[in-house]
XYZ file of C-alpha atoms in Angstrom:
565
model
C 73.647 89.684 48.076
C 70.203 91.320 49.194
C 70.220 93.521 52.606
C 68.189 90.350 54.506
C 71.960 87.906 53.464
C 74.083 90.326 53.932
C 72.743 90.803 58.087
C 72.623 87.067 58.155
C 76.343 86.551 57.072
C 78.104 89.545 58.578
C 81.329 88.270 60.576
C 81.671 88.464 64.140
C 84.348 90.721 65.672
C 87.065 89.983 68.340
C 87.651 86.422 69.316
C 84.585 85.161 68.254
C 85.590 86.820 64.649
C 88.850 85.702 64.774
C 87.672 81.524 65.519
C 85.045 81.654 62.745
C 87.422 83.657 59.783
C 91.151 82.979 60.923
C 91.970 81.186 57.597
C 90.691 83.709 55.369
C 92.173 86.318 57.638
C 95.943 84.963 57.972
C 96.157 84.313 54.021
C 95.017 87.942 53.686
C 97.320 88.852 56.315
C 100.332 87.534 54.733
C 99.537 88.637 51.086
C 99.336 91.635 52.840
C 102.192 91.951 54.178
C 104.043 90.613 51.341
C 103.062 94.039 49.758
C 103.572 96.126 52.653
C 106.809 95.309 53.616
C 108.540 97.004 50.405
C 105.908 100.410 50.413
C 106.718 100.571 53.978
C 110.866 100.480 53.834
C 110.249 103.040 50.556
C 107.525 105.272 52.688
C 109.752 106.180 55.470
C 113.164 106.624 53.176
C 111.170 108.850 51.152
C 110.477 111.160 54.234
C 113.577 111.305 55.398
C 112.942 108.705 58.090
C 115.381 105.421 58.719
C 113.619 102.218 56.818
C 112.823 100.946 59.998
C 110.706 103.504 61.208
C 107.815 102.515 58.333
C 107.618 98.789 59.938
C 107.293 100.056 63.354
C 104.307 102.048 61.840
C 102.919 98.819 60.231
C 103.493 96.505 63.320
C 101.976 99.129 65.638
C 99.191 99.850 63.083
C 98.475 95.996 62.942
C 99.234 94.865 66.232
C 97.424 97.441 68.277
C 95.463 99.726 66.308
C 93.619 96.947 64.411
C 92.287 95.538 67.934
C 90.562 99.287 68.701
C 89.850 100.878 65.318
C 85.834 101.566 64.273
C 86.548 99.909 60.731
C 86.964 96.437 59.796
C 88.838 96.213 56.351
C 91.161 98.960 56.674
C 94.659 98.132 57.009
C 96.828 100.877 58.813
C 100.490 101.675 58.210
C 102.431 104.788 56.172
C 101.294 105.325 53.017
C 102.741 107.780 50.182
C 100.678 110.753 50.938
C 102.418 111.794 54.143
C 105.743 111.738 52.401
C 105.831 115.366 51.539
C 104.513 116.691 55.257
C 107.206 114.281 56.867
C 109.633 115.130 54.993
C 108.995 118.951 55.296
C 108.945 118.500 58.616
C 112.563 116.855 58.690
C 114.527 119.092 56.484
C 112.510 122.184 58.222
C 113.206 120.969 61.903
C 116.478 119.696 61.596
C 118.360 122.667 59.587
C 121.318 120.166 58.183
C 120.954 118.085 60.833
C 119.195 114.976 59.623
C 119.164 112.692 62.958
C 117.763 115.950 65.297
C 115.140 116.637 61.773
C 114.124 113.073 62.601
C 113.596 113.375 66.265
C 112.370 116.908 66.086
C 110.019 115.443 64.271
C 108.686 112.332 66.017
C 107.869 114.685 68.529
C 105.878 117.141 65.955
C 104.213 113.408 65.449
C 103.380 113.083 69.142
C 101.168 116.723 69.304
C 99.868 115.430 66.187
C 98.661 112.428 67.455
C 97.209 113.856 70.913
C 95.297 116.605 68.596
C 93.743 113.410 66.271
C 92.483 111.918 69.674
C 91.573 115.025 70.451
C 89.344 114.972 66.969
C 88.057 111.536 67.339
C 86.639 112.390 71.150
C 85.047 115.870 70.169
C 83.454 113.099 67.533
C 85.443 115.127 64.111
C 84.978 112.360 62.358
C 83.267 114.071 59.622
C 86.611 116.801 58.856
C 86.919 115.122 55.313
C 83.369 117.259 54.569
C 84.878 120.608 55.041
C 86.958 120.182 52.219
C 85.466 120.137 48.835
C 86.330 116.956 46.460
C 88.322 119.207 43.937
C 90.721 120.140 46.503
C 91.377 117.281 48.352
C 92.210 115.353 44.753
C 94.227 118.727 43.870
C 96.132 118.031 47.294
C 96.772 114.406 46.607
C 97.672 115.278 42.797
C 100.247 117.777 44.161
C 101.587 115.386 46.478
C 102.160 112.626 43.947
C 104.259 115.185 41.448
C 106.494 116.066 44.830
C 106.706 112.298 45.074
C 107.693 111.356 41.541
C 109.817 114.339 40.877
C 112.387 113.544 44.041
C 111.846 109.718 43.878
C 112.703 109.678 39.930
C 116.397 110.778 40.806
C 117.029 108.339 43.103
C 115.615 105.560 41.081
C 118.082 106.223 38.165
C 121.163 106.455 40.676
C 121.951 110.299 40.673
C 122.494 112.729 43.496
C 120.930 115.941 42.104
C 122.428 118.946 42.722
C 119.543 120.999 43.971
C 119.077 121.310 47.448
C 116.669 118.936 48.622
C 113.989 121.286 49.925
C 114.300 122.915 46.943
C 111.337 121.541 44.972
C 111.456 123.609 41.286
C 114.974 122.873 40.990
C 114.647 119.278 42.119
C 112.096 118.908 38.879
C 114.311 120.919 36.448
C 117.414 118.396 36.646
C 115.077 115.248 35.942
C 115.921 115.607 32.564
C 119.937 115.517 33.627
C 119.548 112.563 35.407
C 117.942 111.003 32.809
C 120.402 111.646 30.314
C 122.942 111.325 32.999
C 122.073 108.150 34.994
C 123.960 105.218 37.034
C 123.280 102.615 34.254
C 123.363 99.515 36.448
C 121.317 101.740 39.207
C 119.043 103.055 36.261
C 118.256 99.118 35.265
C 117.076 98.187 38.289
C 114.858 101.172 38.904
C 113.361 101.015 34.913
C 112.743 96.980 35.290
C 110.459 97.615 38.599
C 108.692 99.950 37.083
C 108.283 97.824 34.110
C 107.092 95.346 36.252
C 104.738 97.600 38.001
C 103.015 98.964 34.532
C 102.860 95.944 33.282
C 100.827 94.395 36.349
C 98.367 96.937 36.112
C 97.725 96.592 32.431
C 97.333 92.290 33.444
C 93.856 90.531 32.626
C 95.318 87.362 34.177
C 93.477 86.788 37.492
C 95.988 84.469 38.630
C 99.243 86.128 37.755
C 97.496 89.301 39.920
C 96.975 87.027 42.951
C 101.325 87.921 42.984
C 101.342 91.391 44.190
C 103.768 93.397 41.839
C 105.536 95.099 44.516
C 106.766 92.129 45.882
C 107.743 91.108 42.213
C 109.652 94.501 42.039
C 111.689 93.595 44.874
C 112.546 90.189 43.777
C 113.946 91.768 40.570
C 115.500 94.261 42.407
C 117.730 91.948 44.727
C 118.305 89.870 41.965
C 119.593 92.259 39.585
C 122.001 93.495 42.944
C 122.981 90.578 43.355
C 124.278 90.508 39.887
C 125.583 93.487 40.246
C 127.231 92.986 42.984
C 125.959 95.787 44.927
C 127.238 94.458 48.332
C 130.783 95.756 47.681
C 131.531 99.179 46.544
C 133.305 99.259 42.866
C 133.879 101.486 40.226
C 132.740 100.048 36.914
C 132.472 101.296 33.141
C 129.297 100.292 31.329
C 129.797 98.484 27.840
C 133.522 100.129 27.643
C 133.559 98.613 24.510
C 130.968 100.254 22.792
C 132.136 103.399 20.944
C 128.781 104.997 20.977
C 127.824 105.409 24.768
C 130.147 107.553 26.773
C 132.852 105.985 28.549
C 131.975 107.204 32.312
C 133.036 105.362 35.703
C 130.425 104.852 37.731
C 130.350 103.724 41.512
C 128.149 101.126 43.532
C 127.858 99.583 46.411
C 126.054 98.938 49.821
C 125.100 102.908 49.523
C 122.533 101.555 47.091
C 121.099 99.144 48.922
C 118.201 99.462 52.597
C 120.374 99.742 55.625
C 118.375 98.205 59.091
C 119.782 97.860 62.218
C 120.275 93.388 62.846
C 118.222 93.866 66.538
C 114.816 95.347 65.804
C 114.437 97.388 69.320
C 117.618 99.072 67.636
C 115.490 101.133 65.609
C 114.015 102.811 68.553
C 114.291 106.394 69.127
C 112.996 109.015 71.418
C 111.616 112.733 69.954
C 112.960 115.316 70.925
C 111.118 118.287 72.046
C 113.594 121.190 71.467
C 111.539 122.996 69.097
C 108.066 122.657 70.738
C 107.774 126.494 70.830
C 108.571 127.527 67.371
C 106.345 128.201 64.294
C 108.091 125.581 62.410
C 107.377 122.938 64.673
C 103.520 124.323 65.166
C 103.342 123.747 61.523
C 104.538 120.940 60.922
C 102.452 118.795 63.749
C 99.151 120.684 62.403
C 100.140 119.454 58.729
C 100.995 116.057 60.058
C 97.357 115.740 61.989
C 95.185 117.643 59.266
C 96.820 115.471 56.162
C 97.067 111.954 57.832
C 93.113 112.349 59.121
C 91.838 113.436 56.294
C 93.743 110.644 54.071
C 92.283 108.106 56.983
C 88.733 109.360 56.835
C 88.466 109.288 53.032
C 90.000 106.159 53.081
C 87.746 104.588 55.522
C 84.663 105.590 53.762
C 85.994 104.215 50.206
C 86.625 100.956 52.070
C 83.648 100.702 53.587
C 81.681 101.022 49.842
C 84.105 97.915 48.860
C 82.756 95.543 51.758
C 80.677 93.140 50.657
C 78.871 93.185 54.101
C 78.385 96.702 53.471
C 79.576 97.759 57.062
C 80.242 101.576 58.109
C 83.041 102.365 60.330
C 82.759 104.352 63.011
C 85.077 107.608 61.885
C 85.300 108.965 65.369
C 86.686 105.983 66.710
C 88.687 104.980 63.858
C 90.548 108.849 64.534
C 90.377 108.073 67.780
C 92.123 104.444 67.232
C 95.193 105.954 64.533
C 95.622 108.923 67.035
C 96.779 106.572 69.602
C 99.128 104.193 67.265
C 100.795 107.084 65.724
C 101.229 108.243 69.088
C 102.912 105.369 69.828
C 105.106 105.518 66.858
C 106.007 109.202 67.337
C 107.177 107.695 71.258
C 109.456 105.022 69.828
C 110.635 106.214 66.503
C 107.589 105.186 63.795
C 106.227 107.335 60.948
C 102.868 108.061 61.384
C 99.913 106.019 59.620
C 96.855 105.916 58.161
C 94.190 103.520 56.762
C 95.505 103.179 53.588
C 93.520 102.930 50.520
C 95.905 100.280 48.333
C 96.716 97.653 51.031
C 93.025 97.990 52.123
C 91.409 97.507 49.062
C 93.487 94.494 48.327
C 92.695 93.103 51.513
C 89.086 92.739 50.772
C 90.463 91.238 46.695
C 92.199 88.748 49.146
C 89.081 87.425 51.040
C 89.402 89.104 54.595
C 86.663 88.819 56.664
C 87.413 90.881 60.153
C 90.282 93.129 61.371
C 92.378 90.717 62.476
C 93.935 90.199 58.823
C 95.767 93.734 59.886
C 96.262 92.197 62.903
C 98.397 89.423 61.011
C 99.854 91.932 58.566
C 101.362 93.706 61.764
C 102.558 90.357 63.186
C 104.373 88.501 59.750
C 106.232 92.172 59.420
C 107.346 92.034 62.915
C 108.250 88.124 62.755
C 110.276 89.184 59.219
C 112.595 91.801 60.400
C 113.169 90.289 63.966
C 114.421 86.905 62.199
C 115.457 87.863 58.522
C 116.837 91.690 58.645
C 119.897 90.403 56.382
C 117.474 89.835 53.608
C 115.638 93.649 53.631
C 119.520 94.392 53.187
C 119.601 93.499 49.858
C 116.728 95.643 48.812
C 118.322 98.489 46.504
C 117.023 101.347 46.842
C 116.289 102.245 42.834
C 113.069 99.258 43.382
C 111.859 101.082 46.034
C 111.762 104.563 44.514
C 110.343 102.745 41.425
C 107.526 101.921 43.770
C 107.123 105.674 45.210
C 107.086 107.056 41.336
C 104.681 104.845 40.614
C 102.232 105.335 43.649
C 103.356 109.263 42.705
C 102.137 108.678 38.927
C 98.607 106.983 40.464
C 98.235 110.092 42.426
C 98.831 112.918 39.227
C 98.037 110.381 36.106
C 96.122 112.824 33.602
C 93.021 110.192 34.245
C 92.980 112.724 37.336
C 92.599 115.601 35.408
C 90.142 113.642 32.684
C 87.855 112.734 35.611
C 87.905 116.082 37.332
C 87.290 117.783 34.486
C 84.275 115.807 33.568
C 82.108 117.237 36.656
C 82.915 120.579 35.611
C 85.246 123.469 34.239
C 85.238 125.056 37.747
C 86.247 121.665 39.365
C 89.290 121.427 37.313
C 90.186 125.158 37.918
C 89.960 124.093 41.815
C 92.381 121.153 41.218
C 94.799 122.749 39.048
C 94.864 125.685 41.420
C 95.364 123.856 44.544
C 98.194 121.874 42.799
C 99.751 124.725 42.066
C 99.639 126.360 45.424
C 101.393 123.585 47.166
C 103.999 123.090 44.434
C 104.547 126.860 45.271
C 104.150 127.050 48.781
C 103.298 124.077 50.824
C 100.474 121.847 52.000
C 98.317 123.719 54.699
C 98.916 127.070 52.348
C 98.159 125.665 49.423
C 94.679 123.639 50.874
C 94.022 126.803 51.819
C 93.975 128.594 48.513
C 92.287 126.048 47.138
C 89.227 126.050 49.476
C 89.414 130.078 48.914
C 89.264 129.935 45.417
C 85.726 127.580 45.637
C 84.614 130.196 47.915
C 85.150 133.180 45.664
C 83.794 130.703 42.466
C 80.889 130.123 44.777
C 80.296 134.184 45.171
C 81.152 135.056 41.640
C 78.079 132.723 40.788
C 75.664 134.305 43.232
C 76.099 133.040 46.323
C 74.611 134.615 49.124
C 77.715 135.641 51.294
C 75.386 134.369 54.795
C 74.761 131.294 53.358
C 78.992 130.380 52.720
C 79.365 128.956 56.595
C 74.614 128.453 57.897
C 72.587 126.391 55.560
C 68.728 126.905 55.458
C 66.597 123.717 56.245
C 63.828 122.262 57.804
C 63.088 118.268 58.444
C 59.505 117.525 58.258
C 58.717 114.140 59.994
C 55.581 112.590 57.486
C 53.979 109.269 59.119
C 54.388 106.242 58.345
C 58.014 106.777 58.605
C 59.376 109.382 56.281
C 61.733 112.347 56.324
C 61.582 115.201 54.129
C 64.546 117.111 54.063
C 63.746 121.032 52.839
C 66.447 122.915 51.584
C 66.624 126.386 51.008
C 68.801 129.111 50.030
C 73.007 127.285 48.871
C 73.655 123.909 49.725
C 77.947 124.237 49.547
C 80.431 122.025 51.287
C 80.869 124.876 54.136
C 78.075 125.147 54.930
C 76.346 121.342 54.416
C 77.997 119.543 57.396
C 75.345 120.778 60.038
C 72.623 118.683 57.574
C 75.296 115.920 56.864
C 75.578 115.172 60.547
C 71.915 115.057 61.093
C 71.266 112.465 58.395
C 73.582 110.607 59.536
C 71.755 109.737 62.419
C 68.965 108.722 60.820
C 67.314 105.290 61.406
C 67.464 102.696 59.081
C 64.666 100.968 57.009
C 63.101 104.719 56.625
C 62.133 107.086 53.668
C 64.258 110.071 52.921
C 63.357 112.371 50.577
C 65.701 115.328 50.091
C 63.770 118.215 48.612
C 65.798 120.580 46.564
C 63.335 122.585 44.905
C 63.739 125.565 47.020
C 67.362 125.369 46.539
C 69.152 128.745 44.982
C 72.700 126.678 44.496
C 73.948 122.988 44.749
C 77.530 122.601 44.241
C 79.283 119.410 43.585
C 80.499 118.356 47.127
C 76.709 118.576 48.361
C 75.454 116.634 44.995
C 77.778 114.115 45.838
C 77.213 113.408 49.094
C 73.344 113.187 48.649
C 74.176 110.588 46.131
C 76.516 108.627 48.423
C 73.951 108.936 50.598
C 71.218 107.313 49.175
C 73.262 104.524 47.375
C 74.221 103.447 51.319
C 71.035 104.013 52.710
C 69.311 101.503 50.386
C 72.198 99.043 50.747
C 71.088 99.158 54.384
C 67.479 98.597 53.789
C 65.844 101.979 53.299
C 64.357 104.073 50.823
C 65.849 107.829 49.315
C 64.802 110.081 47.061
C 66.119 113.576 45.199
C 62.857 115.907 44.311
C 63.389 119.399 42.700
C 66.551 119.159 40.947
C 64.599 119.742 37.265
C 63.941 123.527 38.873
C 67.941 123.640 38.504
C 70.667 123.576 35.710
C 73.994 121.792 35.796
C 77.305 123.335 35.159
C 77.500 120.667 32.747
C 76.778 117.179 31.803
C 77.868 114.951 34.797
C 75.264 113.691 36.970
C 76.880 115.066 40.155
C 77.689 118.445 38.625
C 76.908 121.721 41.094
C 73.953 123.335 39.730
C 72.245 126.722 39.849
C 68.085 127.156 40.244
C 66.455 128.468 36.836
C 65.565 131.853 37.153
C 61.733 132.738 36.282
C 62.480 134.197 33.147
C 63.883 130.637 32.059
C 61.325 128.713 33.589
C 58.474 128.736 30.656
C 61.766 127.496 28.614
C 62.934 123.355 28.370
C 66.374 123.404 29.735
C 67.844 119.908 28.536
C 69.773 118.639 31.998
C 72.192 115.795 32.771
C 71.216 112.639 34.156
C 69.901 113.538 38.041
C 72.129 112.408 41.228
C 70.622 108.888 41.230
């Protein structure tokens, strides 16, 4: 589809979007929603929160936030990589005391909200650049292990013994519970994720047009059912075989997703108690920083997956989730975010405007208002199957394999910042990882003035052509003044971006100027990289960081990757 089609065809928004595209919109809607209802219940157990408190994100993230958002694809609700702050924040806040962690909470949710509106006005729509690639993905990586490791306990049916906020000894007694599991529990977890591998290892087109997590929970209920999970009984698995140990085990409704019958039921005010403590400081500055970030990145990888090649509008879009998760944080909801899964799959589905998350939020309200008796018989083991899963996705060694392809120093960055949040906690350990590019960026030469002012100059060449001059380090702390600037350039125009001059390129800045151009031609212009032969790569990826030759090297060929383009 050539730039000159894809202005022709782009859909409509609002009502006119909504009577040209409703069709392709509600069937994307309701696949939709098929997947989010299960990842929402699992979302908000995971944090601590009651099940319903991840549909009230979805229905407010569908119902309202769709109709003022600056993207079009995105579909908003909880997703898997607030778990850890949320849940932080309830076992923190609440001190034993589960309900007042809960409401304590919701109200950390509300300052977070207020300060995302906050970011969205004062147009911080760009926040995801002041954090280098590395550590975000280290972030996300760490998350998914803190996922997995208390998730995998509850999918095999054991209570460990560790406290829960106590994260190293959580992970030690996975082997235990493996060894030592609730069979029937264990069966139901191991078949969903089963199910869940072997969906993403499919070639079948048409057996992927199911969505495995609904799959999962149909398996799941099934198996309960069987089970008999609705009544608690004691039970000995195979007693007649003389090699497995003859245990009693216990099941019953404990194992299965409790929701109030009346919806409004799961309403529930925060409380404010704890407004004026560190804890709570902490935790809403976590909440905001984590769930914008995940939003913004998200938005942007959307947006490259539209086939009408539209860009949101990030300060609106922050703008737009600060006020729904303000709204949730008022009436009990988790927080949300555009999420990356149910958003990508909306496009796979043939949405065409925002109003498929409108319909999302609607067929999730419409379910648990009129069939709250059948998320009942959910057990519990499918959903965590789900979360270890989406917790795998998030740590799978194709991570590490794909950071470590841009670069030794990249995966140094990523192992690090894992490390520091396994060890500390999210904001702490973001933070060590963005000081340890810092003091890689120094140990290689950077001049300490250029680590927070770039050096440039935009020269303005008739007929309608920018040459972008940069001097001195190009790093990700320092590139956002030039970032916003290009951003506002017109379309149909020349770029060139002229790195000759450059002392030091590091990855974040290579990949943005690649970015960069690939959008800026999808919308009809022209871009160009000069200079980057003057420099050497770190190694042999295309977007590597890179260092400028120094005259003794420059009478000598220096073999270098494929250029950023």
């Amino acid at each position: 589809m050539n730039t000159a089609t894809i202005a022709e065809s782009i859909p409509p928004d609002g009502m006119a979007g909504l009577r040209a595209h409703w069709k392709s919109d509600l069937v994307s809607g309701f696949l939709i929603f098929l997947i989010a209802l299960p990842l929402c219940l699992g979302v908000a157990m995971a944090s601590g929160f009651p099940p319903m408190a991840g549909i009230i994100s979805a229905v407010v993230g569908g119902l309202l936030v769709s109709r003022i958002n600056g993207s079009y694809m995105t579909i908003n609700g909880p997703a898997a990589g607030l778990i850890v702050v949320i849940l932080a924040a309830t076992q923190t806040l609440g001190q034993g005391d589960a309900m007042q962690g809960y409401r304590c909470t919701l109200a950390a949710i509300v300052v977070a909200s207020a300060l995302q509106i906050a970011m969205g006005l004062l147009k911080a729509g760009r926040l995801n650049a002041y954090f280098p690639a590395s550590v975000v993905h280290g972030m996300l990586a760490a998350i998914g292990i803190i996922i997995m490791a208390k998730q995998f306990h509850i999918m095999v049916g054991v209570k460990p013994e560790a406290a829960s906020d106590d994260l190293l000894a959580t992970i030690a007694e996975i082997p235990h519970s493996l060894l030592d599991p609730n069979p029937e529990i264990a069966l139901i977890g191991a078949v969903g994720l089963l199910i869940l591998i072997a969906w993403s290892l499919m070639r079948s087109r048409y057996l992927k047009m199911v969505p495995a997590p609904l799959l999962v929970v149909l398996a799941g209920m099934a198996l309960g059912k069987y089970f008999d999970l609705d009544h608690e009984h004691i039970y000995m698995f195979h007693p007649d075989n003389p090699i497995l140990p003859h245990h009693e085990y216990t099941v019953g409704p404990k194992f299965l997703v409790t929701i109030p019958e009346d919806f409004t039921a799961g309403f529930y005010l925060p409380d404010f108690s704890k407004v004026w403590t560190a804890d709570f400081w902490g935790a809403a500055i976590s909440i905001c920083l984590v769930g914008s970030l995940e939003t913004l990145l998200s938005a942007v990888a959307v947006d490259k997956l539209d086939p009408y090649k539209r860009c949101s509008n990030l300060n609106r879009d922050l703008t737009a989730v600060g006020a729904g998760n303000l709204i949730c944080g008022l009436i009990g909801g988790l927080p949300m975010i555009a999420e990356i899964v149910r958003s990508s799959a909306n496009i796979t589905n043939g949405a065409k405007t925002g109003w498929a998350n409108f319909f999302h939020g609607a067929f999730l309200l419409l379910f648990v208002a009129l069939f709250p008796h059948v998320i009942h018989e959910i057990p519990l083991a499918s959903l965590a199957a789900l979360l270890v899963y989406t917790g795998f996705r998030l740590a799978s060694p194709r991570e590490f394999a794909k950071t470590m392809d841009i670069g030794w120093e990249q995966l140094t960055l990523f192992v690090i910042t894992i490390l520091g949040v396994l060890a500390t906690d999210l904001l702490i350990g973001v933070a060590i990882g963005i000081l340890a590019k810092l003091a890689i960026h120094m140990l290689r030469g950077v001049d300490p003035k250029h680590l927070l002012k770039i050096s440039y100059r935009i020269e303005e060449v008739p007929p309608d052509t920018f040459v972008i001059h940069v001097d001195g380090s190009a790093i990700f702390s320092n590139f956002i003044a030039l970032k916003s600037e290009v951003a506002d350039f017109p379309v149909g125009k020349t770029v060139i971006f002229d790195l000759s001059n450059a002392d030091f390129i590091d990855h974040t800045v290579m990949e943005f100027i690649d970015h960069f151009r690939h959008d800026y031609v999808q919308r009809g212009g022209h871009c160009e990289i000069r200079g980057l032969e003057s420099h050497v790569p770190y190694s042999s990826h295309p977007l590597a960081a890179r260092k400028r030759k120094s005259p003794a090297k420059d009478s000598g060929k220096v073999k270098l990757g494929r250029q950023a383009g």
